[in-house]
Amino acid sequence: MQQAVEQFLNYTTVERGLSPNTLAAYRNDLTQLVEFLQNRDSSLQSHGSWKRVGTDALTAFVLDLHERGYSDKTKTRKVASTKALFGFLLEEGVVDKNPMEDFSSPGTGESLPETLSVEEVEALLSVGESDTPMSLRDRAIIEVMYATGVRVSELVSLDIDDVDLDESFVRCMGKGSKERIIPLHDEAVETVSEYLEDGRPSLAGNAAGRALFVSRKGGRLTRQALWLILKGRAQAAGIERKITPHTLRHSFATHLLIGGAPLRHVQELLGHASITTTQVYTHLTSEHVRTQYETAHPRA
């Protein structure tokens, strides 16, 4: 793959008379692209073929640029370098189509959603006392949100019966009353189990409700309360920027894509109707989604 990059750089240098600085920037951008693709799919290291690089992988690359905190100017340049490379590969017949054709520059239009790093998620989970009922609840909330990507309204609507810890999944009722089954990784199962055994009984008291997450008075947790919980834990974890429940949903999707999950699989897990208006919604079997989830999720 790097050989094709060098051919492109040689061609561009001759055709456009690139300055040494511009050439160095191109080489840096495209070397970073190759390394990302090969780290994401180890088979590309020995049998690299640009034909095997599709929209999913390139979407993950752009999301990774965003997560690394590059400026819009730098992200725009790196995307432009990638577009130019694929334009060259298409002209040379190395690829049959240009998967970068519909990509817009990160510095234009709507900005990408705010996300947390994996380390920041770990920090959110680790702060506070570990064995108090409220701490057990709060950690279970964050674990479930990051494990499933559910909306805040979906999370507070969950009942105990919606969680199957033996089969490791959550049953969620999304927009349009569409039910979806979302896998839970082992860490999330363990955390929720500990909350149900040692945390929820103390909080719920004699309350007869079946809400999964309850307040200190035993009632169903509200969206506003959840926002305050997340805000408090973010401050305790030293995360200074604004964090909302939707930030965890964005982080869930972003980390799965960077980890190798196809866009359509993530779309299904999020409960969206379609990837874009031009892409057909693809139903996936539960086992297919679970396999992709367990392969791609950082805590699975």
Short mmCIF file of C-alpha atoms in Angstrom, two decimals:
data_model
loop_
_atom_site.label_atom_id
_atom_site.label_comp_id
_atom_site.label_asym_id
_atom_site.label_seq_id
_atom_site.Cartn_x
_atom_site.Cartn_y
_atom_site.Cartn_z
CA MET A 1 0.00 0.00 0.00
CA GLN A 2 2.85 2.36 0.79
CA GLN A 3 4.29 1.69 -2.67
CA ALA A 4 1.14 3.12 -4.26
CA VAL A 5 1.48 6.16 -1.98
CA GLU A 6 5.06 6.73 -3.19
CA GLN A 7 3.94 6.42 -6.82
CA PHE A 8 1.26 9.02 -6.16
CA LEU A 9 3.77 11.35 -4.49
CA ASN A 10 6.22 11.01 -7.38
CA TYR A 11 3.45 11.66 -9.90
CA THR A 12 2.12 14.67 -7.98
CA THR A 13 5.59 16.14 -7.54
CA VAL A 14 6.22 16.03 -11.26
CA GLU A 15 2.75 17.17 -12.34
CA ARG A 16 2.24 19.91 -9.78
CA GLY A 17 5.76 20.82 -8.78
CA LEU A 18 5.13 20.40 -5.07
CA SER A 19 7.37 22.23 -2.64
CA PRO A 20 9.38 20.10 -0.17
CA ASN A 21 7.09 21.20 2.67
CA THR A 22 3.91 20.29 0.80
CA LEU A 23 5.38 16.96 -0.25
CA ALA A 24 6.35 16.20 3.35
CA ALA A 25 2.82 17.03 4.51
CA TYR A 26 1.31 14.72 1.85
CA ARG A 27 3.68 11.91 2.83
CA ASN A 28 2.88 12.36 6.52
CA ASP A 29 -0.88 12.38 5.89
CA LEU A 30 -0.89 9.31 3.67
CA THR A 31 1.54 7.34 5.82
CA GLN A 32 -0.82 7.99 8.73
CA LEU A 33 -3.73 6.75 6.58
CA VAL A 34 -1.91 3.52 5.66
CA GLU A 35 -0.92 2.85 9.27
CA PHE A 36 -4.49 3.43 10.47
CA LEU A 37 -5.95 1.11 7.83
CA GLN A 38 -3.42 -1.64 8.55
CA ASN A 39 -3.90 -1.37 12.30
CA ARG A 40 -7.65 -1.56 11.80
CA ASP A 41 -7.38 -4.57 9.48
CA SER A 42 -4.17 -6.52 10.09
CA SER A 43 -4.65 -8.53 6.88
CA LEU A 44 -3.83 -5.38 4.91
CA GLN A 45 -0.27 -5.52 6.28
CA SER A 46 0.61 -8.61 4.27
CA HIS A 47 -1.97 -8.53 1.50
CA GLY A 48 -2.67 -4.84 1.19
CA SER A 49 -5.01 -3.87 -1.62
CA TRP A 50 -6.53 -0.44 -2.01
CA LYS A 51 -9.56 -2.10 -3.61
CA ARG A 52 -10.45 -3.50 -0.18
CA VAL A 53 -10.59 -0.05 1.41
CA GLY A 54 -14.19 1.16 1.47
CA THR A 55 -16.34 3.90 2.92
CA ASP A 56 -16.55 2.26 6.37
CA ALA A 57 -12.78 2.28 6.85
CA LEU A 58 -12.41 5.84 5.58
CA THR A 59 -15.28 7.05 7.78
CA ALA A 60 -13.47 5.50 10.74
CA PHE A 61 -10.26 7.28 9.69
CA VAL A 62 -11.98 10.67 9.58
CA LEU A 63 -13.59 10.01 12.97
CA ASP A 64 -10.19 9.07 14.36
CA LEU A 65 -8.79 12.38 13.14
CA HIS A 66 -11.58 14.14 14.99
CA GLU A 67 -11.00 12.15 18.19
CA ARG A 68 -7.28 12.97 18.13
CA GLY A 69 -8.15 16.66 18.38
CA TYR A 70 -6.67 17.93 15.12
CA SER A 71 -7.67 21.43 14.05
CA ASP A 72 -10.22 21.79 11.24
CA LYS A 73 -7.42 23.04 8.99
CA THR A 74 -5.31 19.92 9.59
CA LYS A 75 -8.29 17.57 9.22
CA THR A 76 -9.28 19.27 5.97
CA ARG A 77 -5.74 18.83 4.61
CA LYS A 78 -5.59 15.16 5.58
CA VAL A 79 -8.96 14.45 3.97
CA ALA A 80 -7.87 16.36 0.85
CA SER A 81 -4.67 14.28 0.69
CA THR A 82 -6.71 11.09 0.92
CA LYS A 83 -9.10 12.28 -1.78
CA ALA A 84 -6.21 13.13 -4.08
CA LEU A 85 -4.65 9.70 -3.51
CA PHE A 86 -7.86 7.87 -4.42
CA GLY A 87 -8.34 10.09 -7.46
CA PHE A 88 -4.89 8.99 -8.64
CA LEU A 89 -5.59 5.32 -7.85
CA LEU A 90 -8.82 5.50 -9.86
CA GLU A 91 -7.07 7.04 -12.87
CA GLU A 92 -4.38 4.37 -12.68
CA GLY A 93 -6.93 1.57 -12.51
CA VAL A 94 -5.77 0.46 -9.06
CA VAL A 95 -9.32 0.90 -7.72
CA ASP A 96 -12.64 0.62 -9.53
CA LYS A 97 -14.31 3.52 -7.73
CA ASN A 98 -13.36 6.40 -5.46
CA PRO A 99 -14.79 5.80 -1.96
CA MET A 100 -13.82 9.37 -0.99
CA GLU A 101 -16.02 10.91 -3.67
CA ASP A 102 -18.87 11.92 -1.34
CA PHE A 103 -16.75 12.94 1.65
CA SER A 104 -16.97 16.60 2.66
CA SER A 105 -14.12 18.42 4.31
CA PRO A 106 -14.23 18.30 8.13
CA GLY A 107 -13.71 22.04 8.27
CA THR A 108 -16.89 22.83 6.39
CA GLY A 109 -20.55 22.37 7.19
CA GLU A 110 -21.76 20.77 10.39
CA SER A 111 -19.06 19.79 12.85
CA LEU A 112 -18.66 16.23 14.04
CA PRO A 113 -20.33 15.44 17.37
CA GLU A 114 -18.34 15.71 20.59
CA THR A 115 -16.96 12.39 21.81
CA LEU A 116 -14.98 11.05 24.73
CA SER A 117 -11.75 9.14 24.47
CA VAL A 118 -11.68 5.57 25.80
CA GLU A 119 -9.52 6.85 28.67
CA GLU A 120 -12.13 9.48 29.56
CA VAL A 121 -14.87 6.85 29.64
CA GLU A 122 -12.70 4.75 31.96
CA ALA A 123 -12.24 7.82 34.17
CA LEU A 124 -16.00 8.38 34.34
CA LEU A 125 -16.45 4.80 35.47
CA SER A 126 -13.71 4.82 38.08
CA VAL A 127 -14.46 8.02 40.04
CA GLY A 128 -16.35 8.05 43.32
CA GLU A 129 -16.88 5.51 46.07
CA SER A 130 -17.22 2.01 44.70
CA ASP A 131 -19.68 0.37 47.09
CA THR A 132 -22.41 2.91 47.93
CA PRO A 133 -25.84 2.27 46.36
CA MET A 134 -25.74 5.53 44.39
CA SER A 135 -22.20 4.94 43.15
CA LEU A 136 -23.14 1.43 42.04
CA ARG A 137 -26.15 2.90 40.21
CA ASP A 138 -24.19 5.71 38.57
CA ARG A 139 -21.47 3.39 37.34
CA ALA A 140 -24.09 0.99 35.95
CA ILE A 141 -25.77 3.89 34.14
CA ILE A 142 -22.57 4.96 32.43
CA GLU A 143 -21.61 1.38 31.64
CA VAL A 144 -24.99 0.69 30.01
CA MET A 145 -24.98 3.97 28.05
CA TYR A 146 -21.50 3.36 26.68
CA ALA A 147 -22.14 -0.34 26.08
CA THR A 148 -25.36 0.20 24.15
CA GLY A 149 -25.45 3.77 22.83
CA VAL A 150 -29.07 4.18 23.95
CA ARG A 151 -30.68 7.60 24.04
CA VAL A 152 -31.21 9.17 27.46
CA SER A 153 -35.01 8.82 27.06
CA GLU A 154 -34.55 5.13 26.29
CA LEU A 155 -32.27 4.60 29.27
CA VAL A 156 -34.60 6.09 31.88
CA SER A 157 -37.50 4.10 30.36
CA LEU A 158 -35.78 0.75 30.91
CA ASP A 159 -37.40 -1.68 33.32
CA ILE A 160 -35.66 -4.52 35.12
CA ASP A 161 -37.33 -6.98 32.76
CA ASP A 162 -35.75 -5.24 29.76
CA VAL A 163 -32.31 -6.45 30.82
CA ASP A 164 -31.39 -10.12 30.40
CA LEU A 165 -28.09 -10.64 32.18
CA ASP A 166 -28.02 -14.39 31.46
CA GLU A 167 -28.20 -13.77 27.71
CA SER A 168 -26.30 -10.46 27.92
CA PHE A 169 -28.63 -8.07 26.14
CA VAL A 170 -30.89 -5.06 26.65
CA ARG A 171 -34.32 -4.79 25.06
CA CYS A 172 -34.91 -1.18 24.08
CA MET A 173 -37.98 0.58 22.71
CA GLY A 174 -36.77 3.35 20.41
CA LYS A 175 -38.32 6.03 18.25
CA GLY A 176 -41.48 5.02 16.44
CA SER A 177 -42.03 2.23 19.02
CA LYS A 178 -39.41 0.11 17.28
CA GLU A 179 -37.88 -2.52 19.53
CA ARG A 180 -34.25 -3.45 19.22
CA ILE A 181 -32.03 -5.92 21.04
CA ILE A 182 -28.58 -4.59 21.98
CA PRO A 183 -25.77 -6.82 23.29
CA LEU A 184 -24.10 -6.12 26.61
CA HIS A 185 -20.42 -6.89 27.05
CA ASP A 186 -19.22 -8.78 30.15
CA GLU A 187 -18.07 -5.68 32.06
CA ALA A 188 -21.50 -4.10 31.68
CA VAL A 189 -23.28 -7.30 32.72
CA GLU A 190 -21.14 -7.52 35.85
CA THR A 191 -21.68 -3.86 36.76
CA VAL A 192 -25.47 -4.00 36.27
CA SER A 193 -25.64 -7.26 38.21
CA GLU A 194 -23.78 -5.70 41.14
CA TYR A 195 -26.13 -2.70 41.08
CA LEU A 196 -29.25 -4.90 41.03
CA GLU A 197 -27.95 -7.01 43.92
CA ASP A 198 -26.36 -4.39 46.17
CA GLY A 199 -27.48 -0.96 44.99
CA ARG A 200 -31.05 -0.88 43.73
CA PRO A 201 -32.68 -2.64 46.73
CA SER A 202 -31.34 0.04 49.08
CA LEU A 203 -32.53 2.87 46.80
CA ALA A 204 -35.91 1.38 45.89
CA GLY A 205 -36.88 0.40 49.44
CA ASN A 206 -40.50 -0.72 49.46
CA ALA A 207 -41.31 0.91 46.11
CA ALA A 208 -43.22 -1.45 43.87
CA GLY A 209 -42.05 -0.02 40.53
CA ARG A 210 -40.00 -2.00 38.00
CA ALA A 211 -37.77 0.85 36.79
CA LEU A 212 -34.20 -0.30 36.25
CA PHE A 213 -32.58 2.93 37.41
CA VAL A 214 -34.17 4.62 40.41
CA SER A 215 -33.57 7.77 42.44
CA ARG A 216 -32.59 7.84 46.10
CA LYS A 217 -36.32 8.00 46.88
CA GLY A 218 -37.07 4.89 44.88
CA GLY A 219 -38.81 6.48 41.90
CA ARG A 220 -37.83 6.18 38.26
CA LEU A 221 -34.77 8.28 37.48
CA THR A 222 -35.54 11.35 35.37
CA ARG A 223 -33.58 12.66 32.40
CA GLN A 224 -32.68 15.78 34.34
CA ALA A 225 -31.29 13.71 37.21
CA LEU A 226 -29.22 11.66 34.80
CA TRP A 227 -27.71 14.82 33.32
CA LEU A 228 -26.69 15.96 36.80
CA ILE A 229 -25.16 12.56 37.59
CA LEU A 230 -23.07 12.65 34.44
CA LYS A 231 -22.05 16.27 35.02
CA GLY A 232 -20.90 15.48 38.57
CA ARG A 233 -18.87 12.45 37.55
CA ALA A 234 -17.28 14.34 34.66
CA GLN A 235 -16.14 17.08 37.06
CA ALA A 236 -14.83 14.48 39.51
CA ALA A 237 -12.94 12.80 36.65
CA GLY A 238 -11.30 16.09 35.68
CA ILE A 239 -13.11 16.38 32.36
CA GLU A 240 -13.56 20.13 31.93
CA ARG A 241 -15.54 20.31 28.69
CA LYS A 242 -19.30 19.91 28.64
CA ILE A 243 -20.42 16.29 28.70
CA THR A 244 -24.01 15.24 28.03
CA PRO A 245 -25.70 11.82 27.88
CA HIS A 246 -25.62 12.14 24.10
CA THR A 247 -21.82 12.44 24.28
CA LEU A 248 -21.71 8.82 25.45
CA ARG A 249 -23.97 7.80 22.55
CA HIS A 250 -21.67 9.56 20.09
CA SER A 251 -18.65 7.94 21.76
CA PHE A 252 -20.26 4.50 21.50
CA ALA A 253 -20.77 4.90 17.76
CA THR A 254 -17.39 6.52 17.11
CA HIS A 255 -15.38 3.91 19.01
CA LEU A 256 -17.19 1.04 17.30
CA LEU A 257 -16.48 2.53 13.87
CA ILE A 258 -12.83 3.13 14.71
CA GLY A 259 -12.67 -0.41 16.07
CA GLY A 260 -13.79 -1.84 12.74
CA ALA A 261 -17.58 -2.16 12.93
CA PRO A 262 -19.32 -1.54 9.57
CA LEU A 263 -21.44 1.61 9.42
CA ARG A 264 -24.67 -0.32 8.85
CA HIS A 265 -24.13 -2.47 11.95
CA VAL A 266 -23.59 0.60 14.10
CA GLN A 267 -26.68 2.15 12.53
CA GLU A 268 -28.73 -0.86 13.62
CA LEU A 269 -27.40 -0.73 17.16
CA LEU A 270 -28.24 2.98 17.40
CA GLY A 271 -31.78 2.38 16.19
CA HIS A 272 -31.63 4.70 13.19
CA ALA A 273 -33.84 4.06 10.18
CA SER A 274 -31.08 4.52 7.61
CA ILE A 275 -27.46 5.56 7.22
CA THR A 276 -28.31 8.28 4.71
CA THR A 277 -31.33 8.98 2.54
CA THR A 278 -29.65 7.11 -0.30
CA GLN A 279 -28.66 3.99 1.62
CA VAL A 280 -31.03 1.09 2.13
CA TYR A 281 -31.72 -0.01 5.69
CA THR A 282 -30.20 -3.43 6.21
CA HIS A 283 -31.60 -5.85 8.79
CA LEU A 284 -29.01 -7.95 10.59
CA THR A 285 -29.44 -11.13 12.55
CA SER A 286 -28.87 -10.85 16.29
CA GLU A 287 -25.82 -13.11 16.10
CA HIS A 288 -24.26 -11.04 13.30
CA VAL A 289 -24.69 -7.85 15.30
CA ARG A 290 -23.37 -9.51 18.47
CA THR A 291 -20.25 -10.84 16.71
CA GLN A 292 -19.48 -7.41 15.25
CA TYR A 293 -20.16 -5.75 18.60
CA GLU A 294 -17.89 -8.08 20.58
CA THR A 295 -15.10 -7.63 18.06
CA ALA A 296 -15.27 -3.85 17.92
CA HIS A 297 -16.29 -2.54 21.37
CA PRO A 298 -13.30 -1.44 23.49
CA ARG A 299 -14.67 -3.04 26.68
CA ALA A 300 -16.09 -6.22 25.16
#
